[in-house]
Structure formats: C-alpha cells, structure tokens
C-alpha cells in the first residue's frame, strides 16, 4: 500500500480582497483629489500586501 498524502493546512483568504491580492479603488480627479469619477482602477491590497492570505496576527 502507498502511504497517505498529507495535505497542507488551508490558509484563510484575506477578507478585504477575497484572496485575489487586488482591490478596486475609485479614481479621483481635480485639485486635491476632490471629485470621484465612476471609473475604477486596480490596486494592491494593503491588508495582505498582494498575497491573498489573511494575516495570522490580529
């Protein structure tokens, strides 16, 4: 018989980006970033720093 394979423990997903590592930010234009437009741009998730994994220390 072959030995059983041990699976790695699952790492919980980041709650802010749902495990993708990216979030969508609203584009702001004008002096001092005053007016928000309907456009969105991708940004790195600052909670998990783009890894998609939830931090273990809270």
JSON list of N, CA and C in Angstrom, two decimals:
[
{"chain": "A", "resi": 1, "resn": "UNK", "atom": "N", "xyz": [0.83, -1.19, 0.00]},
{"chain": "A", "resi": 1, "resn": "UNK", "atom": "CA", "xyz": [0.00, 0.00, 0.00]},
{"chain": "A", "resi": 1, "resn": "UNK", "atom": "C", "xyz": [0.87, 1.25, 0.00]},
{"chain": "A", "resi": 2, "resn": "UNK", "atom": "N", "xyz": [0.39, 2.25, -0.66]},
{"chain": "A", "resi": 2, "resn": "UNK", "atom": "CA", "xyz": [1.10, 3.53, -0.71]},
{"chain": "A", "resi": 2, "resn": "UNK", "atom": "C", "xyz": [0.77, 4.34, 0.53]},
{"chain": "A", "resi": 3, "resn": "UNK", "atom": "N", "xyz": [1.72, 5.12, 1.03]},
{"chain": "A", "resi": 3, "resn": "UNK", "atom": "CA", "xyz": [1.43, 5.95, 2.20]},
{"chain": "A", "resi": 3, "resn": "UNK", "atom": "C", "xyz": [0.45, 7.06, 1.85]},
{"chain": "A", "resi": 4, "resn": "UNK", "atom": "N", "xyz": [-0.30, 7.48, 2.83]},
{"chain": "A", "resi": 4, "resn": "UNK", "atom": "CA", "xyz": [-1.26, 8.56, 2.62]},
{"chain": "A", "resi": 4, "resn": "UNK", "atom": "C", "xyz": [-0.56, 9.89, 2.42]},
{"chain": "A", "resi": 5, "resn": "UNK", "atom": "N", "xyz": [-1.11, 10.70, 1.56]},
{"chain": "A", "resi": 5, "resn": "UNK", "atom": "CA", "xyz": [-0.56, 12.03, 1.33]},
{"chain": "A", "resi": 5, "resn": "UNK", "atom": "C", "xyz": [-1.15, 12.98, 2.36]},
{"chain": "A", "resi": 6, "resn": "UNK", "atom": "N", "xyz": [-0.29, 13.77, 2.94]},
{"chain": "A", "resi": 6, "resn": "UNK", "atom": "CA", "xyz": [-0.74, 14.74, 3.93]},
{"chain": "A", "resi": 6, "resn": "UNK", "atom": "C", "xyz": [-0.93, 16.08, 3.21]},
{"chain": "A", "resi": 7, "resn": "UNK", "atom": "N", "xyz": [-2.11, 16.63, 3.31]},
{"chain": "A", "resi": 7, "resn": "UNK", "atom": "CA", "xyz": [-2.38, 17.90, 2.65]},
{"chain": "A", "resi": 7, "resn": "UNK", "atom": "C", "xyz": [-1.96, 19.05, 3.57]},
{"chain": "A", "resi": 8, "resn": "UNK", "atom": "N", "xyz": [-1.58, 20.16, 2.94]},
{"chain": "A", "resi": 8, "resn": "UNK", "atom": "CA", "xyz": [-1.20, 21.34, 3.70]},
{"chain": "A", "resi": 8, "resn": "UNK", "atom": "C", "xyz": [-2.45, 21.96, 4.32]},
{"chain": "A", "resi": 9, "resn": "UNK", "atom": "N", "xyz": [-2.31, 22.57, 5.49]},
{"chain": "A", "resi": 9, "resn": "UNK", "atom": "CA", "xyz": [-3.47, 23.24, 6.07]},
{"chain": "A", "resi": 9, "resn": "UNK", "atom": "C", "xyz": [-3.88, 24.43, 5.20]},
{"chain": "A", "resi": 10, "resn": "UNK", "atom": "N", "xyz": [-5.17, 24.63, 5.09]},
{"chain": "A", "resi": 10, "resn": "UNK", "atom": "CA", "xyz": [-5.66, 25.74, 4.26]},
{"chain": "A", "resi": 10, "resn": "UNK", "atom": "C", "xyz": [-5.42, 27.07, 4.95]},
{"chain": "A", "resi": 11, "resn": "UNK", "atom": "N", "xyz": [-4.94, 28.02, 4.18]},
{"chain": "A", "resi": 11, "resn": "UNK", "atom": "CA", "xyz": [-4.72, 29.36, 4.70]},
{"chain": "A", "resi": 11, "resn": "UNK", "atom": "C", "xyz": [-5.98, 30.17, 4.41]},
{"chain": "A", "resi": 12, "resn": "UNK", "atom": "N", "xyz": [-6.53, 30.86, 5.41]},
{"chain": "A", "resi": 12, "resn": "UNK", "atom": "CA", "xyz": [-7.75, 31.63, 5.17]},
{"chain": "A", "resi": 12, "resn": "UNK", "atom": "C", "xyz": [-7.51, 32.78, 4.19]},
{"chain": "A", "resi": 13, "resn": "UNK", "atom": "N", "xyz": [-8.52, 33.09, 3.40]},
{"chain": "A", "resi": 13, "resn": "UNK", "atom": "CA", "xyz": [-8.44, 34.18, 2.44]},
{"chain": "A", "resi": 13, "resn": "UNK", "atom": "C", "xyz": [-8.48, 35.53, 3.16]},
{"chain": "A", "resi": 14, "resn": "UNK", "atom": "N", "xyz": [-7.89, 36.50, 2.53]},
{"chain": "A", "resi": 14, "resn": "UNK", "atom": "CA", "xyz": [-7.93, 37.87, 3.04]},
{"chain": "A", "resi": 14, "resn": "UNK", "atom": "C", "xyz": [-9.38, 38.37, 2.95]},
{"chain": "A", "resi": 15, "resn": "UNK", "atom": "N", "xyz": [-9.92, 38.95, 4.02]},
{"chain": "A", "resi": 15, "resn": "UNK", "atom": "CA", "xyz": [-11.31, 39.41, 3.97]},
{"chain": "A", "resi": 15, "resn": "UNK", "atom": "C", "xyz": [-11.53, 40.64, 3.09]},
{"chain": "A", "resi": 16, "resn": "UNK", "atom": "N", "xyz": [-10.49, 41.44, 2.86]},
{"chain": "A", "resi": 16, "resn": "UNK", "atom": "CA", "xyz": [-10.66, 42.66, 2.08]},
{"chain": "A", "resi": 16, "resn": "UNK", "atom": "C", "xyz": [-10.66, 42.41, 0.57]},
{"chain": "A", "resi": 17, "resn": "UNK", "atom": "N", "xyz": [-9.80, 41.48, 0.11]},
{"chain": "A", "resi": 17, "resn": "UNK", "atom": "CA", "xyz": [-9.69, 41.25, -1.34]},
{"chain": "A", "resi": 17, "resn": "UNK", "atom": "C", "xyz": [-10.22, 39.89, -1.76]},
{"chain": "A", "resi": 18, "resn": "UNK", "atom": "N", "xyz": [-10.75, 39.10, -0.86]},
{"chain": "A", "resi": 18, "resn": "UNK", "atom": "CA", "xyz": [-11.27, 37.75, -1.13]},
{"chain": "A", "resi": 18, "resn": "UNK", "atom": "C", "xyz": [-10.23, 36.83, -1.75]},
{"chain": "A", "resi": 19, "resn": "UNK", "atom": "N", "xyz": [-8.98, 37.01, -1.37]},
{"chain": "A", "resi": 19, "resn": "UNK", "atom": "CA", "xyz": [-7.91, 36.12, -1.82]},
{"chain": "A", "resi": 19, "resn": "UNK", "atom": "C", "xyz": [-7.31, 36.44, -3.16]},
{"chain": "A", "resi": 20, "resn": "UNK", "atom": "N", "xyz": [-7.69, 37.54, -3.79]},
{"chain": "A", "resi": 20, "resn": "UNK", "atom": "CA", "xyz": [-7.13, 37.87, -5.11]},
{"chain": "A", "resi": 20, "resn": "UNK", "atom": "C", "xyz": [-5.85, 38.69, -5.01]},
{"chain": "A", "resi": 21, "resn": "UNK", "atom": "N", "xyz": [-5.67, 39.43, -3.93]},
{"chain": "A", "resi": 21, "resn": "UNK", "atom": "CA", "xyz": [-4.49, 40.28, -3.79]},
{"chain": "A", "resi": 21, "resn": "UNK", "atom": "C", "xyz": [-4.68, 41.66, -4.36]},
{"chain": "A", "resi": 22, "resn": "UNK", "atom": "N", "xyz": [-5.81, 41.92, -5.01]},
{"chain": "A", "resi": 22, "resn": "UNK", "atom": "CA", "xyz": [-6.10, 43.23, -5.60]},
{"chain": "A", "resi": 22, "resn": "UNK", "atom": "C", "xyz": [-7.44, 43.75, -5.11]},
{"chain": "A", "resi": 23, "resn": "UNK", "atom": "N", "xyz": [-7.54, 45.07, -5.02]},
{"chain": "A", "resi": 23, "resn": "UNK", "atom": "CA", "xyz": [-8.81, 45.71, -4.72]},
{"chain": "A", "resi": 23, "resn": "UNK", "atom": "C", "xyz": [-9.05, 46.79, -5.78]},
{"chain": "A", "resi": 24, "resn": "UNK", "atom": "N", "xyz": [-10.27, 47.26, -5.88]},
{"chain": "A", "resi": 24, "resn": "UNK", "atom": "CA", "xyz": [-10.60, 48.30, -6.84]},
{"chain": "A", "resi": 24, "resn": "UNK", "atom": "C", "xyz": [-10.74, 49.63, -6.10]},
{"chain": "A", "resi": 25, "resn": "UNK", "atom": "N", "xyz": [-10.01, 50.62, -6.57]},
{"chain": "A", "resi": 25, "resn": "UNK", "atom": "CA", "xyz": [-10.04, 51.96, -5.97]},
{"chain": "A", "resi": 25, "resn": "UNK", "atom": "C", "xyz": [-10.78, 52.91, -6.89]},
{"chain": "A", "resi": 26, "resn": "UNK", "atom": "N", "xyz": [-11.50, 53.85, -6.32]},
{"chain": "A", "resi": 26, "resn": "UNK", "atom": "CA", "xyz": [-12.19, 54.87, -7.08]},
{"chain": "A", "resi": 26, "resn": "UNK", "atom": "C", "xyz": [-11.19, 55.90, -7.57]},
{"chain": "A", "resi": 27, "resn": "UNK", "atom": "N", "xyz": [-11.31, 56.32, -8.82]},
{"chain": "A", "resi": 27, "resn": "UNK", "atom": "CA", "xyz": [-10.43, 57.34, -9.38]},
{"chain": "A", "resi": 27, "resn": "UNK", "atom": "C", "xyz": [-10.97, 58.70, -8.97]},
{"chain": "A", "resi": 28, "resn": "UNK", "atom": "N", "xyz": [-10.09, 59.54, -8.44]},
{"chain": "A", "resi": 28, "resn": "UNK", "atom": "CA", "xyz": [-10.47, 60.89, -8.05]},
{"chain": "A", "resi": 28, "resn": "UNK", "atom": "C", "xyz": [-9.69, 61.89, -8.90]},
{"chain": "A", "resi": 29, "resn": "UNK", "atom": "N", "xyz": [-10.36, 62.96, -9.32]},
{"chain": "A", "resi": 29, "resn": "UNK", "atom": "CA", "xyz": [-9.73, 63.98, -10.16]},
{"chain": "A", "resi": 29, "resn": "UNK", "atom": "C", "xyz": [-10.00, 65.35, -9.57]},
{"chain": "A", "resi": 30, "resn": "UNK", "atom": "N", "xyz": [-9.22, 66.31, -10.03]},
{"chain": "A", "resi": 30, "resn": "UNK", "atom": "CA", "xyz": [-9.41, 67.68, -9.59]},
{"chain": "A", "resi": 30, "resn": "UNK", "atom": "C", "xyz": [-8.38, 68.08, -8.56]},
{"chain": "A", "resi": 31, "resn": "UNK", "atom": "N", "xyz": [-8.44, 69.36, -8.19]},
{"chain": "A", "resi": 31, "resn": "UNK", "atom": "CA", "xyz": [-7.47, 69.84, -7.20]},
{"chain": "A", "resi": 31, "resn": "UNK", "atom": "C", "xyz": [-7.68, 69.14, -5.86]},
{"chain": "A", "resi": 32, "resn": "UNK", "atom": "N", "xyz": [-6.61, 68.65, -5.32]},
{"chain": "A", "resi": 32, "resn": "UNK", "atom": "CA", "xyz": [-6.61, 67.95, -4.04]},
{"chain": "A", "resi": 32, "resn": "UNK", "atom": "C", "xyz": [-7.52, 66.73, -4.03]},
{"chain": "A", "resi": 33, "resn": "UNK", "atom": "N", "xyz": [-7.62, 66.07, -5.17]},
{"chain": "A", "resi": 33, "resn": "UNK", "atom": "CA", "xyz": [-8.42, 64.83, -5.33]},
{"chain": "A", "resi": 33, "resn": "UNK", "atom": "C", "xyz": [-9.85, 65.01, -4.83]},
{"chain": "A", "resi": 34, "resn": "UNK", "atom": "N", "xyz": [-10.50, 66.03, -5.33]},
{"chain": "A", "resi": 34, "resn": "UNK", "atom": "CA", "xyz": [-11.82, 66.39, -4.84]},
{"chain": "A", "resi": 34, "resn": "UNK", "atom": "C", "xyz": [-12.99, 65.59, -5.38]},
{"chain": "A", "resi": 35, "resn": "UNK", "atom": "N", "xyz": [-13.04, 65.34, -6.69]},
{"chain": "A", "resi": 35, "resn": "UNK", "atom": "CA", "xyz": [-14.24, 64.75, -7.26]},
{"chain": "A", "resi": 35, "resn": "UNK", "atom": "C", "xyz": [-14.00, 63.31, -7.66]},
{"chain": "A", "resi": 36, "resn": "UNK", "atom": "N", "xyz": [-14.85, 62.41, -7.18]},
{"chain": "A", "resi": 36, "resn": "UNK", "atom": "CA", "xyz": [-14.75, 60.99, -7.53]},
{"chain": "A", "resi": 36, "resn": "UNK", "atom": "C", "xyz": [-15.48, 60.75, -8.84]},
{"chain": "A", "resi": 37, "resn": "UNK", "atom": "N", "xyz": [-14.85, 59.98, -9.73]},
{"chain": "A", "resi": 37, "resn": "UNK", "atom": "CA", "xyz": [-15.49, 59.64, -11.00]},
{"chain": "A", "resi": 37, "resn": "UNK", "atom": "C", "xyz": [-16.07, 58.23, -10.90]},
{"chain": "A", "resi": 38, "resn": "UNK", "atom": "N", "xyz": [-16.73, 57.78, -11.95]},
{"chain": "A", "resi": 38, "resn": "UNK", "atom": "CA", "xyz": [-17.32, 56.44, -11.97]},
{"chain": "A", "resi": 38, "resn": "UNK", "atom": "C", "xyz": [-16.28, 55.38, -12.34]},
{"chain": "A", "resi": 39, "resn": "UNK", "atom": "N", "xyz": [-15.05, 55.80, -12.63]},
{"chain": "A", "resi": 39, "resn": "UNK", "atom": "CA", "xyz": [-14.01, 54.87, -13.05]},
{"chain": "A", "resi": 39, "resn": "UNK", "atom": "C", "xyz": [-13.37, 54.19, -11.84]},
{"chain": "A", "resi": 40, "resn": "UNK", "atom": "N", "xyz": [-12.83, 52.98, -12.07]},
{"chain": "A", "resi": 40, "resn": "UNK", "atom": "CA", "xyz": [-12.15, 52.23, -11.02]},
{"chain": "A", "resi": 40, "resn": "UNK", "atom": "C", "xyz": [-10.79, 51.79, -11.53]},
{"chain": "A", "resi": 41, "resn": "UNK", "atom": "N", "xyz": [-9.82, 51.65, -10.65]},
{"chain": "A", "resi": 41, "resn": "UNK", "atom": "CA", "xyz": [-8.52, 51.13, -11.03]},
{"chain": "A", "resi": 41, "resn": "UNK", "atom": "C", "xyz": [-8.08, 50.09, -10.02]},
{"chain": "A", "resi": 42, "resn": "UNK", "atom": "N", "xyz": [-7.28, 49.14, -10.48]},
{"chain": "A", "resi": 42, "resn": "UNK", "atom": "CA", "xyz": [-6.81, 48.06, -9.61]},
{"chain": "A", "resi": 42, "resn": "UNK", "atom": "C", "xyz": [-5.67, 48.57, -8.74]},
{"chain": "A", "resi": 43, "resn": "UNK", "atom": "N", "xyz": [-5.66, 48.10, -7.50]},
{"chain": "A", "resi": 43, "resn": "UNK", "atom": "CA", "xyz": [-4.61, 48.47, -6.56]},
{"chain": "A", "resi": 43, "resn": "UNK", "atom": "C", "xyz": [-4.26, 47.25, -5.72]},
{"chain": "A", "resi": 44, "resn": "UNK", "atom": "N", "xyz": [-3.05, 47.22, -5.21]},
{"chain": "A", "resi": 44, "resn": "UNK", "atom": "CA", "xyz": [-2.63, 46.11, -4.36]},
{"chain": "A", "resi": 44, "resn": "UNK", "atom": "C", "xyz": [-3.33, 46.21, -3.01]},
{"chain": "A", "resi": 45, "resn": "UNK", "atom": "N", "xyz": [-3.78, 45.08, -2.49]},
{"chain": "A", "resi": 45, "resn": "UNK", "atom": "CA", "xyz": [-4.44, 45.04, -1.19]},
{"chain": "A", "resi": 45, "resn": "UNK", "atom": "C", "xyz": [-3.40, 45.31, -0.11]},
{"chain": "A", "resi": 46, "resn": "UNK", "atom": "N", "xyz": [-3.64, 46.32, 0.73]},
{"chain": "A", "resi": 46, "resn": "UNK", "atom": "CA", "xyz": [-2.68, 46.66, 1.76]},
{"chain": "A", "resi": 46, "resn": "UNK", "atom": "C", "xyz": [-2.82, 45.80, 3.01]},
{"chain": "A", "resi": 47, "resn": "UNK", "atom": "N", "xyz": [-3.91, 45.06, 3.12]},
{"chain": "A", "resi": 47, "resn": "UNK", "atom": "CA", "xyz": [-4.09, 44.18, 4.27]},
{"chain": "A", "resi": 47, "resn": "UNK", "atom": "C", "xyz": [-3.18, 42.96, 4.16]},
{"chain": "A", "resi": 48, "resn": "UNK", "atom": "N", "xyz": [-3.12, 42.36, 2.97]},
{"chain": "A", "resi": 48, "resn": "UNK", "atom": "CA", "xyz": [-2.31, 41.14, 2.78]},
{"chain": "A", "resi": 48, "resn": "UNK", "atom": "C", "xyz": [-1.08, 41.39, 1.91]},
{"chain": "A", "resi": 49, "resn": "UNK", "atom": "N", "xyz": [-0.86, 42.62, 1.47]},
{"chain": "A", "resi": 49, "resn": "UNK", "atom": "CA", "xyz": [0.26, 43.01, 0.59]},
{"chain": "A", "resi": 49, "resn": "UNK", "atom": "C", "xyz": [0.31, 42.17, -0.68]},
{"chain": "A", "resi": 50, "resn": "UNK", "atom": "N", "xyz": [-0.87, 41.86, -1.25]},
{"chain": "A", "resi": 50, "resn": "UNK", "atom": "CA", "xyz": [-0.95, 41.17, -2.53]},
{"chain": "A", "resi": 50, "resn": "UNK", "atom": "C", "xyz": [-0.84, 39.66, -2.47]},
{"chain": "A", "resi": 51, "resn": "UNK", "atom": "N", "xyz": [-0.69, 39.07, -1.30]},
{"chain": "A", "resi": 51, "resn": "UNK", "atom": "CA", "xyz": [-0.54, 37.61, -1.23]},
{"chain": "A", "resi": 51, "resn": "UNK", "atom": "C", "xyz": [-1.89, 36.90, -1.28]},
{"chain": "A", "resi": 52, "resn": "UNK", "atom": "N", "xyz": [-2.97, 37.54, -0.83]},
{"chain": "A", "resi": 52, "resn": "UNK", "atom": "CA", "xyz": [-4.28, 36.93, -0.82]},
{"chain": "A", "resi": 52, "resn": "UNK", "atom": "C", "xyz": [-4.57, 36.11, 0.42]},
{"chain": "A", "resi": 53, "resn": "UNK", "atom": "N", "xyz": [-3.59, 36.03, 1.32]},
{"chain": "A", "resi": 53, "resn": "UNK", "atom": "CA", "xyz": [-3.76, 35.25, 2.54]},
{"chain": "A", "resi": 53, "resn": "UNK", "atom": "C", "xyz": [-4.03, 36.17, 3.73]},
{"chain": "A", "resi": 54, "resn": "UNK", "atom": "N", "xyz": [-4.92, 35.74, 4.60]},
{"chain": "A", "resi": 54, "resn": "UNK", "atom": "CA", "xyz": [-5.23, 36.53, 5.78]},
{"chain": "A", "resi": 54, "resn": "UNK", "atom": "C", "xyz": [-4.07, 36.50, 6.74]},
{"chain": "A", "resi": 55, "resn": "UNK", "atom": "N", "xyz": [-3.85, 37.59, 7.43]},
{"chain": "A", "resi": 55, "resn": "UNK", "atom": "CA", "xyz": [-2.76, 37.62, 8.40]},
{"chain": "A", "resi": 55, "resn": "UNK", "atom": "C", "xyz": [-3.14, 36.79, 9.63]},
{"chain": "A", "resi": 56, "resn": "UNK", "atom": "N", "xyz": [-2.16, 36.19, 10.24]},
{"chain": "A", "resi": 56, "resn": "UNK", "atom": "CA", "xyz": [-2.42, 35.34, 11.40]},
{"chain": "A", "resi": 56, "resn": "UNK", "atom": "C", "xyz": [-2.42, 36.14, 12.69]},
{"chain": "A", "resi": 57, "resn": "UNK", "atom": "N", "xyz": [-1.81, 37.32, 12.68]},
{"chain": "A", "resi": 57, "resn": "UNK", "atom": "CA", "xyz": [-1.79, 38.16, 13.89]},
{"chain": "A", "resi": 57, "resn": "UNK", "atom": "C", "xyz": [-2.87, 39.22, 13.78]},
{"chain": "A", "resi": 58, "resn": "UNK", "atom": "N", "xyz": [-3.67, 39.29, 14.79]},
{"chain": "A", "resi": 58, "resn": "UNK", "atom": "CA", "xyz": [-4.73, 40.30, 14.77]},
{"chain": "A", "resi": 58, "resn": "UNK", "atom": "C", "xyz": [-4.84, 40.97, 16.10]}
]
